[in-house]
Amino acid sequence: MRRSMLFLPGNNPNMLINGNCFGADAVIFDLEDAVSPQEKDAARILVRNTMRYMDFNGCEMIVRINSIDTDYWKKDLDSLLPEKPAIILLPKTCTPEDVLLADEYMTQVEGKCGIEKGTVGLMPLIETALGVENSYRIASCSNRVKALFLGAEDLTADLQCKRTKEGREIEYARTRLVVAARAAGVDVYDTPFTDVNDDAGIVEDAKTAKELGFTGKASISPRHVETINAVFSPTQAEIDYAYEVMGAITLAKQMGKGAISLHGKMIDAPIVARAERTISMAEALGLDRRDINE
Amino acid sequence: MNIKKCASAGTMESSDVYVEIKPCDDGIKIELESVVEKQFGEQIKKAVTDVLDETGIENADVRIVDRGALECVIRARVETAVLRGREEI
Amino acid sequence: MNKLVNSIREAIVLSGLKDGMTVSFHHHLRNGDYVLNMVMEEISNLGIKDLTVNASSLFDVHTPLITHIENNVVTGVGADYISANLGRAFSKGILARPIEFRTHGGRPSDIASGKTPIDVAFIAAPTADAMGNCSGKYGKSACGSLGYAYADAMFAKKTVVITDNLVPYPMQDWSISEDYIDYVVSVDAIGDPKGIVSGTTRITRDPVGLVMASHAAKVIEASGLLKDGFSFQTGAGGASLAAAKFLKDIMLQKGIVGSFGLGGITGYMVDMLKAGCFRNLMDVQCFDLTAVESIKSDPRHKEISAMQYASPNSKSAAVDSLDVVILGATEIDTDFNVNVHTDSNGYIMGGSGGHSDTAAGSKLSMIIAPMFRARLPIVTDRVTCISTPGKDIDVLVTQGGIAVNPKNKELKERLLKAKLPIIDISELKEKTEQITGKPQTLPKGDKVVAEVIGREGDVLDRIYNVL
């Protein structure tokens, strides 16, 4: 379960060593934009040691490597794949061929260090117009692809429009990515909200993403993690309703009825599937159903 | 294997360490300056020596300015400095 | 009757100060203070020796004191707080007698009871009239409250007011009144405004500090104490202020109206007052310009003396009505003893101030500190110096978990119910040492350089010279 994914600059020891205390479901060690070209070597080694020696218990580790049009990405994978990150975030993914190229090299490295093939997942970062247009093919071209990730800053530059807080300029890309990812059966993550000091703005932006169907949202600021987690967690009303649905289904089975209604609404398969997802997420988060006696 | 040129890695920011490495002929020399020298001086020197061993460096002049870096950070910075110092000029 | 004299020197002579006596100072001008140095310079010029300096706090600006110690002008020092550079010198053992550290409540208590009598008190007054009515609220060197100076003025055998803003008698809105004052001296400047108060105190931007602050606010919310009538004190440290900001958000959201904010007051507490989080502020010392402006203009913002603030022997003190206090620590041990006197090398760099007074008086005393600073773990087996005994500390908040003192079972239950990340303090120590490595313990010197005297008069601990 990933509601929040926090970017940690790959060459900043203070952020890296504290990366697991901000409450993020996953951290993204960033070797790309957060690291200057002359420090790529240093960041690679620093992130490798952080992954090797620090305890990120309960916090999933993701690495953003450099894009495949640079000289760095293979070295990034050579250094960091042996540490078995859950996922490699692949920036500037434009085509399925980009994914397959990375996939193939990851398979090679996995083979070299005796890791089972396919252990490490891939998350294409869609941040070009071409990437958006190819998003379904990208999401479905390899079993390694676990999710899509929308990067709005580079995308709006490519679209030749201004990035705004309201985000009208990325509406199409957002809905397109959600549809593509869901069609391919993978998760989908929303772009970070970049104004660190706008406490109301992050709430609105995260709510928008959740309403559109995103699985979770990335963040460049530890301050946003708590908000993102709250927005992407099921509400008490959702949890209670999910238990009601499951209760009704059980009852229907006992009574040998094929269909049943709850609060005047027919309970069909999608509603049950949603209820099951809500309950499994609530259980993972340690959230209980409301005590009826309270 | 030996250090071919002067190289450095890391920064003077808190929780980081600045490492300078120079070629020399007569073994390993370590000069340490640390805000936690009394509490961690020996452990820091051992970490530096370990990385030099692991990377097969037999002769080097190393200067460490430590701002309270954790061992995994110190090891990373020393390794980076070695890597950079080995490159051909 | 004429109390106005021409110079500090004349006031000293008239006061009858002699070898072996005690002089006192208060610290509202903080690191901008000129008065202590001016007075000690004249005392030294007069050839008086073997004095005890009883100061509510000493700052780095007071470094000339070291020369007076070397020349035997000063042979004893008492203070509630000594800042780092000066503390380093004391830690080398320049004084023959140990420094006597007291608390902000213990100091006025001992002055009032006669345990530490003062022969001549020097009051740095940003505004005064010729009869000695004086205040910190007005004038170019305004510092706000004069809280720590009351006991000195009331109980010293002689009291000298030193001001750089002499106004016609009677001044309006005085704090300390003429009936306690013997002499008044007018000087060009009593301090440097830049060092007296900060322009603005800011909340931290450090992400780790913000995580701790967010935990801290949630602990308070879950403690059962956050309801109408709630009272609160917090320090001026970045994470403590951030906690106050998060707390303010919770109070406003829930519509809770507290009774009072206490202590050294910052602009953040003033914001909380203005936003309706408290009915009153009780102010023993102002930390920034916003606080000074507020105490001057807002009748809900009241100046209090150190005796009313924290004295254990007052008929009552505000700390005894305090619900929650947020405090700092350089070290805390597995018995919850806290060190705020020395750094991890053993050098003096602080003092109790109101730490142990508020910890003892409040219903919930919270320490907020990172798991480690510059690789040094915050939790140790035994603190280098016990500043506040563990029995008075309820909870430690770090970024890596919240440790509740086992004596406070109810709090632990409440925090668990609120799903906060509770951790046993020994486990927290282990967890931290796994990250940092185990530091070598440092050998102590064999000379006692300071005694830490608890608010009830007991010696809590001794500080040794640094080798």
mmCIF file of C-alpha atoms in Angstrom, chain A residues 14-15 17-18 21-22 53-55 196-197 199 222-223 226 285-288 294, chain C residues 205-208 210-211 214-215 218 245-246 249 371-372 399-400 417 419 434-435:
data_model
loop_
_atom_site.group_PDB
_atom_site.id
_atom_site.type_symbol
_atom_site.label_atom_id
_atom_site.label_comp_id
_atom_site.label_asym_id
_atom_site.label_seq_id
_atom_site.Cartn_x
_atom_site.Cartn_y
_atom_site.Cartn_z
ATOM 1 C CA ASN A 14 20.619 14.684 6.704
ATOM 2 C CA MET A 15 17.456 13.964 4.708
ATOM 3 C CA ILE A 17 19.233 9.283 7.357
ATOM 4 C CA ASN A 18 15.947 10.704 8.633
ATOM 5 C CA CYS A 21 10.632 9.230 10.212
ATOM 6 C CA PHE A 22 8.255 11.306 8.116
ATOM 7 C CA TYR A 53 22.764 0.236 6.636
ATOM 8 C CA MET A 54 19.706 2.263 7.644
ATOM 9 C CA ASP A 55 16.514 0.634 8.861
ATOM 10 C CA VAL A 196 5.719 23.803 0.500
ATOM 11 C CA ASN A 197 4.050 26.654 2.367
ATOM 12 C CA ASP A 199 -1.157 24.077 3.627
ATOM 13 C CA PRO A 222 7.976 15.897 4.338
ATOM 14 C CA ARG A 223 5.338 18.377 5.492
ATOM 15 C CA GLU A 226 0.611 13.520 6.659
ATOM 16 C CA LEU A 285 -3.665 0.833 8.574
ATOM 17 C CA GLY A 286 -5.001 -0.560 11.848
ATOM 18 C CA LEU A 287 -8.276 1.323 11.453
ATOM 19 C CA ASP A 288 -11.282 -0.299 13.070
ATOM 20 C CA GLU A 294 -19.948 4.154 21.407
ATOM 21 C CA ARG C 205 11.898 24.681 8.848
ATOM 22 C CA ASP C 206 13.891 21.569 9.682
ATOM 23 C CA PRO C 207 11.698 18.639 8.608
ATOM 24 C CA VAL C 208 12.782 16.520 11.586
ATOM 25 C CA LEU C 210 8.459 19.622 12.324
ATOM 26 C CA VAL C 211 7.811 15.901 12.720
ATOM 27 C CA SER C 214 3.548 17.499 15.090
ATOM 28 C CA HIS C 215 3.933 14.512 17.470
ATOM 29 C CA LYS C 218 -0.866 15.266 19.103
ATOM 30 C CA LYS C 245 1.781 26.495 16.019
ATOM 31 C CA PHE C 246 0.325 23.006 15.515
ATOM 32 C CA ASP C 249 -4.384 25.018 14.845
ATOM 33 C CA MET C 371 17.001 11.004 18.569
ATOM 34 C CA PHE C 372 20.521 12.246 17.954
ATOM 35 C CA GLN C 399 11.150 11.757 15.521
ATOM 36 C CA GLY C 400 11.679 8.056 16.153
ATOM 37 C CA LYS C 417 -5.498 4.760 22.254
ATOM 38 C CA LYS C 419 -2.445 5.388 17.965
ATOM 39 C CA GLN C 434 21.918 1.147 16.085
ATOM 40 C CA ILE C 435 21.926 4.219 13.866
#
